[in-house]
Amino acid sequence: EAGVAQSPRYKIIEKRQSVAFWCNPISGHATLYWYQQILGQGPKLLIQFQNNGVVDDSQLPKDRFSAERLKGVDSTLKIQPAKLEDSAVYLCASSLAPLGYGYTFGSGTRLTVV
Amino acid sequence: AQTVTQSQPEMSVQEAETVTLSCTYDTSESDYYLFWYKQPPSRQMILVIRQEAYKQQNATENRFSVNFQKAAKSFSLKISDSQLGDAAMYFCAYRSGKSNTGKLIFGQGTTLQVKP
């Protein structure tokens, strides 16, 4: 079974630029999550999708972050404009259902904002 | 709001020895799940062990076991016969038992060093 795919693996941008991350979950997984992991901290949930609907985006900085999951499969997370404090690893995860087994993480995208 | 605290930023253990990583959490919920995840340099979070709050029996997975103290809100991970491949960052995580949320709340992590 293929895992959760994320790209790019690394990204360096200047502050105020925009950036987008892509995630392809495990086939059949209806639930998709984006987490932000700042260096030295545990991951923090940014947004949870159930199919193509948003379940929880309470910790998403909506003035600069946006996410979509068209057709309930792939997802894109965008930051526009980026700030220095957005430097982090962005992890995508998916599961069959919110409480289902098989909660699987991708290897993340490391973003550096300079 | 639920919180998870790991008070040991770094731990080290000699190969083949046993080490215990600590975790405490705070919640007012009665139905929840607790997890330990391992994060190697590859960055992928790997599930080590899972504990359902309603189960009194402590979970075990081969060399990994937990000490779940529900009243004390404590959830420690014991790694027996430590191996070089166990070196990684370990995160304790909490998830509510509510049906529509899969949100994991993580602690700050503990870096485990295994010495040969």
Tab-separated table of C-alpha atoms in Angstrom:
chain	number	residue	atom	x	y	z
A	1	GLU	CA	0.000	0.000	0.000
A	2	ALA	CA	1.412	3.365	-1.010
A	3	GLY	CA	1.851	5.882	1.801
A	4	VAL	CA	0.874	9.520	2.074
A	5	ALA	CA	2.760	11.440	-0.597
A	6	GLN	CA	3.861	15.026	-0.096
A	7	SER	CA	5.769	17.470	-2.251
A	8	PRO	CA	8.018	19.302	-2.354
A	9	ARG	CA	10.280	17.861	0.327
A	10	TYR	CA	12.059	21.168	0.915
A	11	LYS	CA	11.225	24.762	0.038
A	12	ILE	CA	13.061	28.010	0.699
A	13	ILE	CA	11.292	31.311	0.022
A	14	GLU	CA	11.649	34.934	0.965
A	15	LYS	CA	9.179	36.556	3.334
A	16	ARG	CA	6.085	37.949	1.668
A	17	GLN	CA	6.316	35.372	-1.136
A	18	SER	CA	3.684	32.696	-1.594
A	19	VAL	CA	4.128	28.920	-1.428
A	20	ALA	CA	1.981	25.835	-1.923
A	21	PHE	CA	2.303	22.293	-0.617
A	22	TRP	CA	0.654	19.219	-2.097
A	23	CYS	CA	-0.583	16.055	-0.407
A	24	ASN	CA	-1.903	12.815	-1.887
A	25	PRO	CA	-3.459	10.645	0.847
A	26	ILE	CA	-3.715	6.874	0.949
A	27	SER	CA	-6.310	5.656	-1.511
A	28	GLY	CA	-9.734	5.426	0.089
A	29	HIS	CA	-8.897	7.561	3.102
A	30	ALA	CA	-11.748	10.008	3.563
A	31	THR	CA	-10.111	12.090	6.281
A	32	LEU	CA	-7.110	14.312	5.601
A	33	TYR	CA	-5.148	16.498	8.021
A	34	TRP	CA	-2.529	19.219	7.724
A	35	TYR	CA	-0.225	19.766	10.708
A	36	GLN	CA	2.409	22.440	11.301
A	37	GLN	CA	5.520	21.387	13.242
A	38	ILE	CA	7.775	24.217	14.329
A	39	LEU	CA	11.330	23.155	15.162
A	40	GLY	CA	11.565	21.694	18.655
A	41	GLN	CA	7.790	21.373	19.085
A	42	GLY	CA	5.108	18.796	18.501
A	43	PRO	CA	2.869	19.042	15.438
A	44	LYS	CA	-0.204	21.279	15.651
A	45	LEU	CA	-3.331	20.636	13.594
A	46	LEU	CA	-4.068	23.340	11.040
A	47	ILE	CA	-7.040	21.830	9.241
A	48	GLN	CA	-9.025	18.582	8.985
A	49	PHE	CA	-11.033	17.566	5.929
A	50	GLN	CA	-13.713	14.893	5.767
A	51	ASN	CA	-13.959	14.093	2.050
A	52	ASN	CA	-13.909	17.600	0.565
A	53	GLY	CA	-15.565	19.352	3.504
A	54	VAL	CA	-13.769	21.146	6.352
A	55	VAL	CA	-14.312	19.638	9.815
A	56	ASP	CA	-11.895	21.745	11.858
A	57	ASP	CA	-9.874	24.791	10.794
A	58	SER	CA	-9.899	26.583	14.124
A	59	GLN	CA	-6.101	26.896	14.257
A	60	LEU	CA	-5.565	27.868	10.632
A	61	PRO	CA	-4.366	31.511	10.282
A	62	LYS	CA	-6.968	32.327	7.687
A	63	ASP	CA	-5.546	35.730	6.827
A	64	ARG	CA	-2.595	34.033	5.129
A	65	PHE	CA	-3.214	30.282	5.009
A	66	SER	CA	-5.699	28.494	2.804
A	67	ALA	CA	-6.336	24.857	2.012
A	68	GLU	CA	-8.533	22.931	-0.334
A	69	ARG	CA	-9.332	19.342	-1.099
A	70	LEU	CA	-11.001	19.174	-4.454
A	71	LYS	CA	-12.865	15.952	-5.288
A	72	GLY	CA	-12.079	14.632	-1.810
A	73	VAL	CA	-8.674	13.253	-2.759
A	74	ASP	CA	-5.553	15.440	-3.144
A	75	SER	CA	-5.109	18.521	-1.038
A	76	THR	CA	-3.161	21.747	-1.343
A	77	LEU	CA	-2.079	24.037	1.491
A	78	LYS	CA	-1.088	27.585	0.541
A	79	ILE	CA	0.598	30.401	2.424
A	80	GLN	CA	0.336	33.929	1.042
A	81	PRO	CA	2.204	36.029	2.082
A	82	ALA	CA	4.719	34.024	4.105
A	83	LYS	CA	6.232	35.288	7.343
A	84	LEU	CA	9.451	34.269	9.052
A	85	GLU	CA	7.470	32.466	11.767
A	86	ASP	CA	5.944	30.175	9.139
A	87	SER	CA	9.251	28.311	8.922
A	88	ALA	CA	8.300	24.778	9.921
A	89	VAL	CA	7.647	21.264	8.688
A	90	TYR	CA	4.173	20.832	7.210
A	91	LEU	CA	2.909	17.306	7.697
A	92	CYS	CA	-0.039	15.763	5.916
A	93	ALA	CA	-1.847	12.742	7.343
A	94	SER	CA	-4.836	10.673	6.334
A	95	SER	CA	-7.145	8.083	7.856
A	96	LEU	CA	-10.145	5.997	6.802
A	97	ALA	CA	-12.328	7.874	9.253
A	98	PRO	CA	-11.618	10.314	12.100
A	99	LEU	CA	-11.426	7.542	14.684
A	100	GLY	CA	-10.340	4.853	12.288
A	101	TYR	CA	-7.162	2.889	12.323
A	102	GLY	CA	-4.612	3.485	9.643
A	103	TYR	CA	-3.869	7.096	10.611
A	104	THR	CA	-0.776	7.627	8.474
A	105	PHE	CA	1.585	10.573	8.138
A	106	GLY	CA	3.604	11.685	5.155
A	107	SER	CA	7.237	12.766	5.382
A	108	GLY	CA	6.360	16.432	5.316
A	109	THR	CA	7.625	19.551	3.593
A	110	ARG	CA	10.294	21.582	5.353
A	111	LEU	CA	9.669	25.273	4.698
A	112	THR	CA	12.307	27.890	5.397
A	113	VAL	CA	11.288	31.548	5.119
A	114	VAL	CA	14.230	33.956	4.881
B	1	ALA	CA	-8.835	22.448	26.393
B	2	GLN	CA	-6.719	19.344	26.391
B	3	THR	CA	-2.968	19.581	26.892
B	4	VAL	CA	-0.095	17.105	26.716
B	5	THR	CA	3.189	17.638	28.549
B	6	GLN	CA	6.496	15.857	28.094
B	7	SER	CA	8.932	17.088	30.718
B	8	GLN	CA	12.053	15.341	29.409
B	9	PRO	CA	13.514	17.180	26.389
B	10	GLU	CA	16.305	14.596	26.056
B	11	MET	CA	16.979	11.101	27.313
B	12	SER	CA	19.788	8.661	26.689
B	13	VAL	CA	20.040	4.917	27.172
B	14	GLN	CA	22.697	2.285	26.674
B	15	GLU	CA	22.008	-0.272	23.975
B	16	ALA	CA	20.115	-3.305	25.380
B	17	GLU	CA	19.030	-1.355	28.461
B	18	THR	CA	15.552	-0.119	29.381
B	19	VAL	CA	14.360	3.484	29.286
B	20	THR	CA	11.096	5.155	30.301
B	21	LEU	CA	9.738	8.317	28.685
B	22	SER	CA	7.228	10.370	30.664
B	23	CYS	CA	4.007	12.035	29.558
B	24	THR	CA	1.189	13.726	31.428
B	25	TYR	CA	-2.011	15.088	29.994
B	26	ASP	CA	-4.973	17.139	31.070
B	27	THR	CA	-8.549	16.572	29.962
B	28	SER	CA	-12.084	16.669	31.286
B	29	GLU	CA	-13.227	14.024	28.828
B	30	SER	CA	-13.794	10.416	29.815
B	31	ASP	CA	-13.495	8.926	26.333
B	32	TYR	CA	-10.162	9.418	24.639
B	33	TYR	CA	-7.124	7.731	23.143
B	34	LEU	CA	-3.434	8.127	23.886
B	35	PHE	CA	-0.535	7.426	21.564
B	36	TRP	CA	3.205	7.361	21.369
B	37	TYR	CA	4.725	8.322	18.023
B	38	LYS	CA	8.317	8.025	16.877
B	39	GLN	CA	9.783	10.620	14.508
B	40	PRO	CA	13.143	9.720	12.962
B	41	PRO	CA	15.156	12.198	10.873
B	42	SER	CA	13.028	11.221	7.870
B	43	ARG	CA	10.304	13.280	9.612
B	44	GLN	CA	7.524	10.715	9.124
B	45	MET	CA	5.542	10.149	12.315
B	46	ILE	CA	5.382	6.426	13.048
B	47	LEU	CA	2.842	5.008	15.483
B	48	VAL	CA	4.559	3.081	18.281
B	49	ILE	CA	1.669	2.200	20.567
B	50	ARG	CA	-1.959	3.120	21.230
B	51	GLN	CA	-4.049	3.038	24.426
B	52	GLU	CA	-7.809	3.381	24.730
B	53	ALA	CA	-8.793	5.204	27.920
B	54	TYR	CA	-11.585	2.745	28.708
B	55	LYS	CA	-9.140	-0.168	28.826
B	56	GLN	CA	-7.507	-0.782	32.170
B	57	GLN	CA	-4.913	-3.122	30.726
B	58	ASN	CA	-1.717	-1.432	29.620
B	59	ALA	CA	-0.918	-1.754	25.919
B	60	THR	CA	2.191	-3.602	24.786
B	61	GLU	CA	3.840	-3.948	21.381
B	62	ASN	CA	6.892	-6.192	21.424
B	63	ARG	CA	9.627	-4.208	23.242
B	64	PHE	CA	7.341	-1.234	23.840
B	65	SER	CA	4.870	-0.987	26.703
B	66	VAL	CA	2.999	1.777	28.474
B	67	ASN	CA	2.115	2.549	32.065
B	68	PHE	CA	-1.313	4.173	31.857
B	69	GLN	CA	-2.433	5.793	35.096
B	70	LYS	CA	-5.834	7.287	34.294
B	71	ALA	CA	-6.481	8.933	37.651
B	72	ALA	CA	-3.048	10.554	37.632
B	73	LYS	CA	-3.380	11.383	33.917
B	74	SER	CA	-0.014	9.850	33.251
B	75	PHE	CA	1.044	7.818	30.200
B	76	SER	CA	4.672	6.716	30.150
B	77	LEU	CA	6.438	4.638	27.498
B	78	LYS	CA	8.898	1.903	28.420
B	79	ILE	CA	11.343	0.689	25.796
B	80	SER	CA	13.039	-2.589	26.718
B	81	ASP	CA	16.215	-3.972	25.163
B	82	SER	CA	16.911	-0.624	23.460
B	83	GLN	CA	18.324	-0.792	19.960
B	84	LEU	CA	20.281	1.749	17.929
B	85	GLY	CA	17.280	2.069	15.621
B	86	ASP	CA	15.167	3.332	18.507
B	87	ALA	CA	17.056	6.637	18.469
B	88	ALA	CA	14.545	9.297	17.418
B	89	MET	CA	12.200	11.972	18.691
B	90	TYR	CA	9.238	10.525	20.610
B	91	PHE	CA	5.930	12.294	20.922
B	92	CYS	CA	3.039	11.576	23.243
B	93	ALA	CA	-0.348	12.432	21.742
B	94	TYR	CA	-3.991	12.682	22.813
B	95	ARG	CA	-7.121	12.258	20.741
B	96	SER	CA	-10.678	12.864	21.830
B	97	GLY	CA	-13.168	10.035	21.588
B	98	LYS	CA	-15.721	12.280	19.894
B	99	SER	CA	-16.764	10.698	16.645
B	100	ASN	CA	-16.080	13.508	14.186
B	101	THR	CA	-12.604	14.615	15.241
B	102	GLY	CA	-9.319	12.939	14.465
B	103	LYS	CA	-7.263	15.825	15.810
B	104	LEU	CA	-4.103	14.718	17.602
B	105	ILE	CA	-2.739	16.953	20.360
B	106	PHE	CA	0.978	16.426	20.764
B	107	GLY	CA	3.448	17.031	23.551
B	108	GLN	CA	6.728	18.823	22.984
B	109	GLY	CA	8.662	15.638	22.345
B	110	THR	CA	11.587	13.773	23.881
B	111	THR	CA	14.785	13.138	21.947
B	112	LEU	CA	16.066	9.640	22.692
B	113	GLN	CA	19.733	8.866	22.194
B	114	VAL	CA	20.855	5.231	22.193
B	115	LYS	CA	24.514	4.666	23.007
B	116	PRO	CA	26.319	1.600	21.617
